[in-house]
CSV table of C-alpha atoms in Angstrom, one decimal:
chain,number,residue,atom,x,y,z
A,1,MET,CA,144.3,39.8,82.3
A,2,ALA,CA,141.8,37.4,83.4
A,3,PRO,CA,139.2,37.0,80.1
A,4,VAL,CA,135.8,38.3,80.7
A,5,ARG,CA,133.0,35.9,81.1
A,6,GLU,CA,129.6,36.4,79.7
A,7,VAL,CA,126.4,35.4,81.7
A,8,ASP,CA,123.2,36.3,80.4
A,9,ALA,CA,120.8,37.1,82.6
A,10,ALA,CA,118.2,34.8,81.2
A,11,GLU,CA,120.2,32.7,83.5
A,12,ILE,CA,120.0,34.5,86.5
A,13,THR,CA,116.0,35.0,85.8
A,14,GLU,CA,115.9,31.0,85.7
A,15,ALA,CA,118.1,30.1,88.9
A,16,VAL,CA,115.9,32.8,90.6
A,17,ARG,CA,112.9,31.4,89.3
A,18,ALA,CA,113.9,27.8,90.3
A,19,LEU,CA,114.8,28.5,93.7
A,20,VAL,CA,111.9,30.9,94.4
A,21,ALA,CA,109.7,27.7,93.5
A,22,GLU,CA,111.2,25.1,95.2
A,23,ILE,CA,112.1,26.9,98.5
A,24,ASN,CA,108.4,27.7,99.6
A,25,TYR,CA,107.7,23.9,99.3
A,26,ARG,CA,110.8,22.1,100.5
A,27,VAL,CA,112.6,23.8,103.7
A,28,PRO,CA,116.1,22.8,103.9
A,29,PRO,CA,117.6,19.4,105.1
A,30,GLU,CA,118.9,20.9,108.0
A,31,MET,CA,116.1,23.0,109.2
A,32,VAL,CA,114.6,19.8,109.0
A,33,ALA,CA,117.1,18.1,111.0
A,34,ALA,CA,116.9,20.9,113.6
A,35,VAL,CA,113.0,20.7,114.1
A,36,ARG,CA,113.5,16.9,114.5
A,37,ARG,CA,116.4,17.6,117.1
A,38,ALA,CA,114.0,20.0,119.0
A,39,ARG,CA,111.2,17.4,118.9
A,40,GLU,CA,113.5,15.5,120.7
A,41,ARG,CA,114.9,17.9,123.6
A,42,GLU,CA,111.7,19.6,124.2
A,43,ARG,CA,110.4,18.6,127.6
A,44,SER,CA,107.0,20.1,127.3
A,45,ALA,CA,104.5,17.6,126.3
A,46,LEU,CA,102.2,20.5,124.3
A,47,GLY,CA,105.6,21.7,122.8
A,48,ARG,CA,106.4,18.2,121.5
A,49,GLN,CA,103.0,17.6,120.0
A,50,VAL,CA,103.4,21.6,118.2
A,51,LEU,CA,106.9,20.1,116.5
A,52,ASP,CA,105.1,17.2,115.6
A,53,LEU,CA,102.7,19.4,113.6
A,54,LEU,CA,105.7,21.6,111.9
A,55,LEU,CA,107.4,18.2,110.9
A,56,ARG,CA,103.8,17.5,109.2
A,57,ASN,CA,103.4,20.2,108.0
A,58,GLN,CA,107.0,20.2,106.2
A,59,GLU,CA,106.2,17.1,104.9
A,60,LEU,CA,103.0,18.2,103.4
A,61,ALA,CA,104.6,21.2,101.7
A,62,ALA,CA,107.3,18.6,100.3
A,63,GLU,CA,104.5,17.0,98.4
A,64,GLY,CA,104.1,20.2,96.1
A,65,ILE,CA,100.7,21.6,96.5
A,66,TYR,CA,100.7,23.6,99.6
A,67,PRO,CA,103.5,26.3,100.3
A,68,TYR,CA,104.8,25.7,103.7
A,69,CYS,CA,103.4,29.3,104.9
A,70,GLN,CA,101.0,31.3,103.3
A,71,ASP,CA,103.5,34.0,103.8
A,72,THR,CA,105.7,32.9,101.1
A,73,GLY,CA,107.8,36.1,102.0
A,74,SER,CA,109.5,39.1,100.2
A,75,THR,CA,112.3,37.7,98.4
A,76,VAL,CA,116.0,39.1,99.4
A,77,VAL,CA,118.6,38.2,96.8
A,78,PHE,CA,122.4,37.9,97.7
A,79,VAL,CA,124.3,37.9,94.6
A,80,ASP,CA,127.9,37.6,94.7
A,81,LEU,CA,128.8,38.4,91.3
A,82,GLY,CA,132.5,37.4,90.4
A,83,GLN,CA,134.5,40.7,88.9
A,84,ASP,CA,135.4,38.6,85.7
A,85,VAL,CA,131.7,38.4,84.7
A,86,HIS,CA,129.7,40.7,82.4
A,87,VAL,CA,126.3,40.4,82.7
A,88,VAL,CA,124.3,40.7,79.5
A,89,GLY,CA,120.8,40.8,78.0
A,90,ALA,CA,119.0,42.5,81.1
A,91,GLY,CA,119.8,44.8,84.4
A,92,LEU,CA,120.6,42.5,87.5
A,93,GLN,CA,117.6,43.6,89.3
A,94,GLU,CA,115.5,43.3,86.2
A,95,ALA,CA,116.4,39.6,85.6
A,96,VAL,CA,116.1,38.7,89.5
A,97,ASP,CA,112.7,40.8,89.4
A,98,GLU,CA,111.8,38.4,86.2
A,99,GLY,CA,112.9,35.3,87.9
A,100,VAL,CA,110.5,36.3,91.1
A,101,ARG,CA,107.6,36.7,89.0
A,102,ARG,CA,107.9,33.8,87.4
A,103,GLY,CA,108.6,31.8,90.4
A,104,THR,CA,105.4,33.5,92.2
A,105,ARG,CA,103.0,33.0,88.9
A,106,GLU,CA,104.5,29.4,88.6
A,107,ALA,CA,104.2,28.1,92.1
A,108,TYR,CA,101.2,29.7,93.3
A,109,LEU,CA,103.0,32.0,95.4
A,110,ARG,CA,101.7,35.0,97.7
A,111,SER,CA,102.3,38.4,96.4
A,112,SER,CA,103.2,40.2,99.4
A,113,ILE,CA,104.8,43.2,98.4
A,114,VAL,CA,102.8,46.8,98.2
A,115,ALA,CA,104.7,49.6,95.6
A,116,ASP,CA,104.6,52.1,98.0
A,117,PRO,CA,104.5,51.9,102.0
A,118,LEU,CA,102.8,54.8,103.2
A,119,PHE,CA,100.1,56.0,101.2
A,120,ALA,CA,98.2,53.8,98.4
A,121,ARG,CA,99.8,50.6,99.7
A,122,ARG,CA,98.7,48.6,96.5
A,123,ASN,CA,100.2,45.2,95.9
A,124,THR,CA,102.5,44.9,92.6
A,125,GLY,CA,100.7,41.6,92.4
A,126,ASP,CA,103.8,39.6,91.7
A,127,ASN,CA,105.6,39.7,94.3
A,128,THR,CA,107.9,42.3,93.4
A,129,PRO,CA,110.8,43.8,93.6
A,130,ALA,CA,113.2,41.4,95.4
A,131,PHE,CA,115.2,42.7,98.0
A,132,LEU,CA,118.9,42.6,96.3
A,133,HIS,CA,122.0,42.5,98.2
A,134,VAL,CA,125.2,42.5,95.7
A,135,ARG,CA,128.9,42.0,96.6
A,136,ILE,CA,131.7,42.0,93.7
A,137,VAL,CA,134.0,39.3,94.3
A,138,PRO,CA,137.0,37.5,92.6
A,139,GLY,CA,136.2,35.1,90.1
A,140,ASP,CA,133.8,34.6,87.0
A,141,ARG,CA,131.2,32.9,89.0
A,142,VAL,CA,127.8,34.1,89.8
A,143,ARG,CA,126.4,33.0,93.3
A,144,ILE,CA,122.9,33.5,93.9
A,145,GLN,CA,121.3,33.1,97.2
A,146,VAL,CA,117.9,33.4,97.7
A,147,ASP,CA,115.7,33.5,101.2
A,148,ALA,CA,111.9,34.0,101.3
A,149,LYS,CA,111.4,35.8,104.2
A,150,GLY,CA,108.0,36.2,106.1
A,151,GLY,CA,107.2,39.4,107.8
A,152,GLY,CA,106.1,38.3,111.2
A,153,SER,CA,109.3,37.5,112.3
A,154,GLU,CA,110.9,40.5,110.1
A,155,ASN,CA,108.9,42.7,112.1
A,156,LYS,CA,110.3,41.4,115.1
A,157,SER,CA,113.8,41.8,114.0
A,158,ARG,CA,115.7,44.8,116.4
A,159,HIS,CA,118.6,47.1,115.9
A,160,ALA,CA,120.2,49.6,118.3
A,161,MET,CA,123.5,51.4,118.5
A,162,LEU,CA,125.2,50.2,121.5
A,163,ARG,CA,127.7,52.0,123.6
A,164,PRO,CA,131.3,50.4,123.5
A,165,ALA,CA,131.1,50.3,127.6
A,166,ASP,CA,127.8,48.1,127.4
A,167,GLY,CA,130.5,45.1,125.6
A,168,VAL,CA,129.1,41.9,125.2
A,169,GLU,CA,126.6,42.0,128.3
A,170,GLY,CA,125.1,44.6,126.3
A,171,VAL,CA,125.2,42.5,123.2
A,172,LYS,CA,123.4,39.5,125.1
A,173,ALA,CA,120.7,41.7,126.8
A,174,PHE,CA,119.8,42.8,123.6
A,175,VAL,CA,119.6,39.8,121.9
A,176,LEU,CA,117.5,38.4,124.4
A,177,LYS,CA,115.1,41.1,125.0
A,178,ALA,CA,114.6,41.1,121.2
A,179,VAL,CA,113.7,37.3,121.3
A,180,ALA,CA,111.5,37.8,124.6
A,181,GLU,CA,109.8,40.2,123.0
A,182,ALA,CA,109.2,38.6,119.9
A,183,GLY,CA,107.7,36.1,122.0
A,184,PRO,CA,104.4,34.3,120.0
A,185,ASP,CA,104.5,36.8,117.4
A,186,ALA,CA,107.4,35.2,115.3
A,187,CYS,CA,106.3,31.9,115.2
A,188,PRO,CA,108.8,29.9,117.7
A,189,PRO,CA,110.9,27.8,117.0
A,190,GLY,CA,113.0,30.1,114.8
A,191,ILE,CA,116.8,30.9,114.2
A,192,VAL,CA,118.2,34.1,115.6
A,193,GLY,CA,120.7,36.1,113.1
A,194,VAL,CA,122.8,38.9,114.9
A,195,GLY,CA,125.1,41.3,113.4
A,196,VAL,CA,127.8,42.8,115.4
A,197,GLY,CA,130.1,46.0,114.3
A,198,GLY,CA,130.0,47.7,111.0
A,199,ASN,CA,128.0,50.7,111.1
A,200,PHE,CA,124.2,51.3,111.2
A,201,GLU,CA,123.2,50.3,107.6
A,202,VAL,CA,125.9,47.5,107.5
A,203,VAL,CA,124.8,45.9,110.7
A,204,ALA,CA,121.3,44.9,109.5
A,205,GLU,CA,122.6,43.2,106.5
A,206,LEU,CA,125.0,41.5,108.6
A,207,ALA,CA,122.1,39.9,110.6
A,208,LYS,CA,120.6,38.8,107.7
A,209,ARG,CA,123.5,37.1,106.4
A,210,ALA,CA,124.1,35.3,109.8
A,211,LEU,CA,120.4,33.7,109.3
A,212,LEU,CA,121.4,32.3,106.1
A,213,ARG,CA,124.2,30.1,107.1
A,214,ASP,CA,123.8,26.2,107.7
A,215,VAL,CA,121.4,25.8,110.5
A,216,GLY,CA,123.3,25.8,113.5
A,217,ALA,CA,126.6,25.8,111.8
A,218,PRO,CA,129.0,27.4,114.5
A,219,ASN,CA,130.7,30.3,113.6
A,220,PRO,CA,134.3,29.7,112.8
A,221,ASP,CA,135.9,31.8,115.7
A,222,PRO,CA,135.6,30.1,118.7
A,223,GLU,CA,135.3,32.8,121.1
A,224,VAL,CA,132.0,33.6,118.8
A,225,ALA,CA,130.9,30.3,118.7
A,226,ARG,CA,130.9,30.0,122.5
A,227,LEU,CA,128.7,33.5,122.6
A,228,GLU,CA,126.5,31.5,120.3
A,229,ALA,CA,126.2,28.8,122.4
A,230,GLU,CA,125.3,31.0,125.4
A,231,LEU,CA,123.0,32.8,123.7
A,232,LEU,CA,121.2,29.7,122.8
A,233,GLU,CA,121.3,28.1,125.9
A,234,ARG,CA,119.7,31.4,127.3
A,235,CYS,CA,116.9,32.0,124.6
A,236,ASN,CA,115.6,28.8,125.5
A,237,ALA,CA,115.6,29.6,129.1
A,238,LEU,CA,113.0,32.2,128.2
A,239,GLY,CA,110.3,29.3,128.2
A,240,ILE,CA,108.8,30.5,125.2
A,241,GLY,CA,108.8,27.3,123.5
A,242,PRO,CA,107.2,26.3,120.5
A,243,GLN,CA,104.2,28.3,119.5
A,244,SER,CA,104.8,30.1,123.0
A,245,LEU,CA,102.8,27.3,124.6
A,246,GLY,CA,105.6,27.1,126.8
A,247,GLY,CA,108.9,24.9,127.0
A,248,THR,CA,112.4,24.6,126.2
A,249,GLN,CA,112.8,24.8,122.9
A,250,THR,CA,112.5,28.8,121.7
A,251,VAL,CA,115.1,29.1,119.5
A,252,LEU,CA,116.6,26.6,117.2
A,253,ALA,CA,119.9,28.0,116.6
A,254,VAL,CA,121.5,31.6,117.2
A,255,HIS,CA,124.2,32.1,114.6
A,256,VAL,CA,126.7,35.5,115.2
A,257,GLU,CA,128.5,37.5,112.6
A,258,THR,CA,131.0,40.5,113.7
A,259,MET,CA,133.4,43.0,111.7
A,260,PRO,CA,135.4,45.9,112.5
A,261,THR,CA,133.3,49.2,113.7
A,262,HIS,CA,134.4,52.4,114.6
A,263,ILE,CA,135.8,53.3,118.1
A,264,ALA,CA,132.9,55.1,119.1
A,265,SER,CA,130.7,52.7,117.9
A,266,LEU,CA,128.7,49.1,119.1
A,267,PRO,CA,126.5,48.5,116.4
A,268,VAL,CA,123.8,45.4,117.1
A,269,ALA,CA,121.0,43.9,114.9
A,270,VAL,CA,118.7,40.8,115.8
A,271,ASN,CA,116.9,39.7,112.5
A,272,ILE,CA,114.3,37.1,113.7
A,273,GLU,CA,113.4,34.0,111.6
A,274,CYS,CA,110.4,31.8,112.2
A,275,HIS,CA,110.3,28.3,111.6
A,276,ALA,CA,109.3,28.6,108.1
A,277,HIS,CA,112.9,29.1,107.2
A,278,ARG,CA,113.2,29.1,103.1
A,279,THR,CA,116.5,29.3,101.7
A,280,GLY,CA,118.6,27.9,99.0
A,281,THR,CA,121.4,28.7,96.4
A,282,ARG,CA,122.7,28.5,92.8
A,283,VAL,CA,125.7,29.0,91.2
A,284,ILE,CA,126.1,29.6,87.6
B,1,MET,CA,74.7,23.8,118.6
B,2,PRO,CA,77.4,26.5,118.6
B,3,VAL,CA,79.7,25.1,121.0
B,4,GLU,CA,80.0,21.4,121.4
B,5,VAL,CA,82.4,19.6,123.9
B,6,LEU,CA,83.9,16.3,122.5
B,7,GLU,CA,85.1,13.4,124.2
B,8,ASP,CA,88.7,14.4,124.4
B,9,GLY,CA,87.8,17.6,126.1
B,10,ARG,CA,88.1,19.4,122.6
B,11,LYS,CA,85.4,21.8,122.2
B,12,ARG,CA,84.1,22.2,118.1
B,13,ILE,CA,82.5,25.3,117.7
B,14,ARG,CA,80.2,27.1,114.9
B,15,ALA,CA,79.5,30.7,114.3
B,16,PRO,CA,77.2,32.8,115.4
B,17,LEU,CA,78.3,32.4,118.7
B,18,SER,CA,76.6,34.2,121.9
B,19,ASP,CA,78.0,35.8,124.8
B,20,GLU,CA,76.5,32.4,126.5
B,21,ASP,CA,78.9,30.5,124.1
B,22,VAL,CA,82.0,32.7,124.5
B,23,ARG,CA,81.8,31.8,128.5
B,24,LEU,CA,82.2,28.3,127.6
B,25,LEU,CA,85.7,28.7,126.4
B,26,SER,CA,88.8,29.1,128.1
B,27,ALA,CA,92.3,30.2,127.5
B,28,GLY,CA,94.1,26.6,127.0
B,29,ASP,CA,91.2,24.7,125.6
B,30,VAL,CA,91.7,23.2,122.0
B,31,VAL,CA,88.8,24.1,120.0
B,32,LEU,CA,88.0,22.9,116.5
B,33,VAL,CA,86.3,25.6,114.3
B,34,SER,CA,83.8,24.8,111.6
B,35,GLY,CA,81.4,26.6,109.6
B,36,ALA,CA,81.8,30.3,108.1
B,37,VAL,CA,84.4,32.7,109.0
B,38,TYR,CA,85.7,35.6,107.5
B,39,ALA,CA,88.8,35.9,106.4
B,40,ALA,CA,90.2,39.6,106.9
B,41,ARG,CA,93.5,41.0,107.6
B,42,ASP,CA,95.5,44.6,107.4
B,43,ALA,CA,94.3,46.4,104.4
B,44,ALA,CA,90.5,45.3,104.6
B,45,HIS,CA,90.5,46.0,108.5
B,46,LYS,CA,91.4,49.5,107.7
B,47,ARG,CA,88.5,49.4,105.1
B,48,LEU,CA,86.2,47.5,107.4
B,49,ILE,CA,86.7,50.8,110.0
B,50,GLU,CA,86.4,53.4,107.0
B,51,LEU,CA,83.0,51.8,106.6
B,52,LEU,CA,81.5,52.1,110.1
B,53,ASP,CA,83.2,55.6,110.6
B,54,ALA,CA,81.3,56.5,107.6
B,55,GLY,CA,78.2,54.8,109.0
B,56,ARG,CA,77.8,52.0,106.4
B,57,GLU,CA,77.5,48.4,106.4
B,58,LEU,CA,80.2,46.0,106.5
B,59,PRO,CA,80.4,43.3,103.6
B,60,PHE,CA,79.4,40.9,106.2
B,61,ASP,CA,77.0,40.9,109.3
B,62,PRO,CA,79.7,41.0,112.2
B,63,VAL,CA,76.9,39.6,115.3
B,64,GLY,CA,78.3,36.6,116.3
B,65,GLN,CA,81.0,36.0,114.0
B,66,ILE,CA,84.3,34.7,113.7
B,67,VAL,CA,86.9,36.8,111.9
B,68,TYR,CA,90.6,34.8,110.7
B,69,TYR,CA,93.5,36.9,110.1
B,70,VAL,CA,94.5,35.3,107.1
B,71,GLY,CA,95.9,36.2,103.6
B,72,PRO,CA,96.0,32.9,101.7
B,73,THR,CA,98.1,31.6,98.6
B,74,PRO,CA,96.5,31.2,95.4
B,75,GLU,CA,94.4,28.2,94.9
B,76,ARG,CA,95.8,25.0,92.5
B,77,PRO,CA,93.4,23.9,90.2
B,78,GLY,CA,91.1,22.0,91.8
B,79,ARG,CA,91.7,23.1,94.9
B,80,PRO,CA,89.6,25.3,97.3
B,81,ILE,CA,92.2,27.5,98.3
B,82,GLY,CA,96.4,27.5,98.9
B,83,SER,CA,98.3,27.8,102.2
B,84,ALA,CA,96.3,29.5,104.5
B,85,GLY,CA,97.9,29.7,108.3
B,86,PRO,CA,97.1,32.7,110.4
B,87,THR,CA,99.3,36.4,110.4
B,88,THR,CA,100.4,38.2,113.3
B,89,ALA,CA,97.3,39.2,115.4
B,90,SER,CA,98.6,42.1,117.1
B,91,ARG,CA,99.0,44.2,114.0
B,92,MET,CA,95.2,44.3,114.0
B,93,ASP,CA,95.1,45.7,117.7
B,94,PRO,CA,94.2,49.3,116.3
B,95,TYR,CA,91.0,48.0,114.9
B,96,THR,CA,89.7,45.1,116.8
B,97,PRO,CA,88.1,47.1,119.4
B,98,ARG,CA,86.0,48.5,117.2
B,99,LEU,CA,84.8,45.4,115.2
B,100,LEU,CA,84.0,43.7,119.2
B,101,GLU,CA,81.8,47.0,119.4
B,102,VAL,CA,79.5,46.1,116.6
B,103,GLY,CA,79.3,42.7,117.6
B,104,LEU,CA,82.5,40.3,116.5
B,105,LYS,CA,82.3,37.3,118.7
B,106,GLY,CA,85.5,35.6,117.9
B,107,ILE,CA,89.1,36.0,116.4
B,108,ILE,CA,91.8,33.7,114.9
B,109,GLY,CA,94.9,34.8,114.3
B,110,LYS,CA,98.8,34.0,116.1
B,111,GLY,CA,101.0,35.7,118.4
B,112,GLY,CA,99.5,38.0,121.3
B,113,ARG,CA,97.4,40.8,122.1
B,114,GLY,CA,98.0,44.0,123.6
B,115,PRO,CA,96.1,45.2,126.7
B,116,SER,CA,93.3,47.3,124.9
B,117,VAL,CA,92.2,44.5,123.2
B,118,ARG,CA,92.4,42.0,126.0
B,119,ARG,CA,89.9,44.8,127.9
B,120,ALA,CA,87.6,44.9,124.9
B,121,LEU,CA,87.7,41.1,124.8
B,122,GLU,CA,86.2,40.9,128.5
B,123,ALA,CA,84.0,43.9,128.0
B,124,HIS,CA,82.4,42.4,125.1
B,125,THR,CA,82.1,38.4,125.9
B,126,ALA,CA,84.7,37.9,122.7
B,127,VAL,CA,87.6,35.2,122.3
B,128,TYR,CA,90.8,35.2,120.9
B,129,MET,CA,92.3,32.4,119.6
B,130,ALA,CA,95.7,31.3,117.6
B,131,ALA,CA,96.0,28.8,115.0
B,132,LEU,CA,99.4,27.3,114.5
B,133,GLY,CA,101.8,29.7,113.3
B,134,GLY,CA,103.5,29.0,110.1
B,135,GLY,CA,101.5,25.9,109.6
B,136,GLY,CA,100.0,27.3,106.1
B,137,ALA,CA,99.8,23.9,104.2
B,138,LEU,CA,98.2,22.2,107.3
B,139,ALA,CA,95.8,24.7,107.5
B,140,ALA,CA,94.9,24.4,104.3
B,141,LEU,CA,93.5,21.0,104.7
B,142,GLN,CA,90.7,21.9,107.1
B,143,ILE,CA,89.4,24.7,104.3
B,144,ARG,CA,86.6,23.4,102.1
B,145,ALA,CA,85.6,26.7,100.2
B,146,GLN,CA,86.2,30.3,99.7
B,147,ARG,CA,84.5,33.2,98.5
B,148,VAL,CA,85.6,36.6,97.8
B,149,ILE,CA,83.1,38.9,99.6
B,150,ALA,CA,84.9,42.6,98.9
B,151,PHE,CA,87.6,44.3,98.3
B,152,GLU,CA,88.9,42.3,95.6
B,153,GLU,CA,91.4,44.2,94.5
B,154,LEU,CA,93.4,43.7,98.0
B,155,GLY,CA,94.2,40.5,96.2
B,156,PRO,CA,95.7,38.4,99.3
B,157,GLU,CA,94.0,40.7,102.0
B,158,ALA,CA,90.6,40.7,100.0
B,159,VAL,CA,87.7,39.4,102.4
B,160,ARG,CA,86.6,36.1,101.9
B,161,GLU,CA,84.0,33.9,103.3
B,162,LEU,CA,85.5,30.6,104.1
B,163,GLU,CA,83.8,27.4,104.8
B,164,ILE,CA,86.0,25.3,107.4
B,165,GLU,CA,85.7,22.0,109.2
B,166,ASP,CA,87.9,21.8,112.3
B,167,LEU,CA,90.5,23.7,111.9
B,168,PRO,CA,92.5,23.3,115.4
B,169,VAL,CA,93.2,26.2,117.4
B,170,TRP,CA,94.1,27.3,121.1
B,171,VAL,CA,91.8,29.8,123.2
B,172,VAL,CA,94.8,32.6,124.2
B,173,ASP,CA,92.6,35.4,125.3
B,174,ASP,CA,88.8,34.4,127.1
B,175,CYS,CA,86.2,36.8,128.0
B,176,ARG,CA,87.5,36.8,131.4
B,177,GLY,CA,90.8,38.0,131.3
B,178,ARG,CA,93.2,34.9,131.5
B,179,ASP,CA,95.9,35.1,128.8
B,180,LEU,CA,97.3,31.4,127.7
B,181,TYR,CA,100.7,32.4,126.6
B,182,ALA,CA,101.6,34.1,130.2
B,183,GLU,CA,100.2,31.5,131.9
B,184,ALA,CA,101.9,28.7,129.6
B,185,ILE,CA,105.4,30.2,129.4
B,186,ARG,CA,106.3,31.2,133.4
B,187,PRO,CA,106.7,27.7,134.6
B,188,TRP,CA,109.2,27.4,132.0
B,189,ARG,CA,111.5,30.6,132.2
B,190,ARG,CA,114.6,29.7,133.8
B,191,ASN,CA,115.4,33.4,135.7
B,192,GLU,CA,118.6,32.0,136.9
B,193,LEU,CA,120.0,32.7,133.2
B,194,LEU,CA,118.1,35.8,132.6
B,195,PRO,CA,119.1,39.3,132.9
B,196,GLU,CA,117.0,41.6,135.1
B,197,GLY,CA,113.7,43.1,133.5
B,198,LEU,CA,113.0,39.6,132.1
B,199,ARG,CA,112.7,37.2,134.9
B,200,ILE,CA,109.2,36.3,135.8
B,201,GLY,CA,107.2,34.9,138.6
B,202,GLU,CA,109.1,36.4,141.5
B,203,GLY,CA,106.3,37.2,143.9
B,204,SER,CA,104.1,38.4,141.4
């Protein structure tokens, strides 16, 4: 029997604190590369000007004074918890939230969470709680990925239960419509995360996980990778362009993830991410 | 002068704006906004409308003024403000016509506006402009000072008076019903790659 490894909740808190503080100032290097690539490819002069501004915004944020975007996001935390790990000292949600609280305060981030959605909508004042997703996996490690998710692009995300008869063409049409309707509101150019399969609640999480893949890395399944390439070209055919001022670079990458589903179902979810793509990972 | 035309064609504006000033601004213009603007977003708008409904005064006189849809990050010591880019404007659509009725002349946000707002901009001779969405760090450099003037308990959503200098924006919806986004996208859309319903410009 594998020995149980104890992990102090304080280590999880510290990892989340550090990630929250860092990612809001430094977008991942592959995101910097993706915006540079878009700058090379964009055929609209105005679009190129906008992309230059985004590159300057990346550089300015990396100086560590001003976060990349004033919407420093809801904190989405994916934990892969090794089944040989025993977390001690605090509950997992509590440990993660304490990390969010500290990171938000120390890095001068915005508190963007209200305690109840319907009535008082009182701001919690420390950007907690995090939206926590946990998977129990083999091993004795704790992998923590944090995503600072902007509300503007999240609001433009879409979800549907298509019919199997709608097929892959139905999925393509749904994705294109979602990107078209997001238009200027989701701060293009961004990333499109698509989940297909599973069921009603699982497909939305699948779409979010798709977003968190390295920007532009294709799905390992060649058939899905071809679908990603086609969707990227066709999303860009919408002509929305950087900041919706017209152009060829509306979307930097389309990531599609699939999973098994019911014989009656074809669930699809489109999670849209703006150019303020802020994510990072630590392993304990 | 509320509207100044610069040599390179850009325009610099400073509130208060009159109808005549607003008419000088057209969809697609690059405008540098200077002077005082009022920061207000979702929760603040709800309260502003509640004040109007109750027949009470707003925390600022809206006549001729500019509202900026922004909820900044907290300022670091020695800095006037944190990141301060625009938030999505369409969420304020339910409130906007009412503020235009009482004299608001300019709005800065990002993203598109619904038909009711575009009609109200025409009816009340006002203008909607977009700042660089997601460019919060760059926007911070154009803000010189901030002062919370109402609803402090709303935190990032409190109403602030901002003193700004040359914040660059694009005129999106002008007072003549023109919409920059619709015009800008049209030439780049490749209908042949798109399903029915997403094709534009054919005979329209």
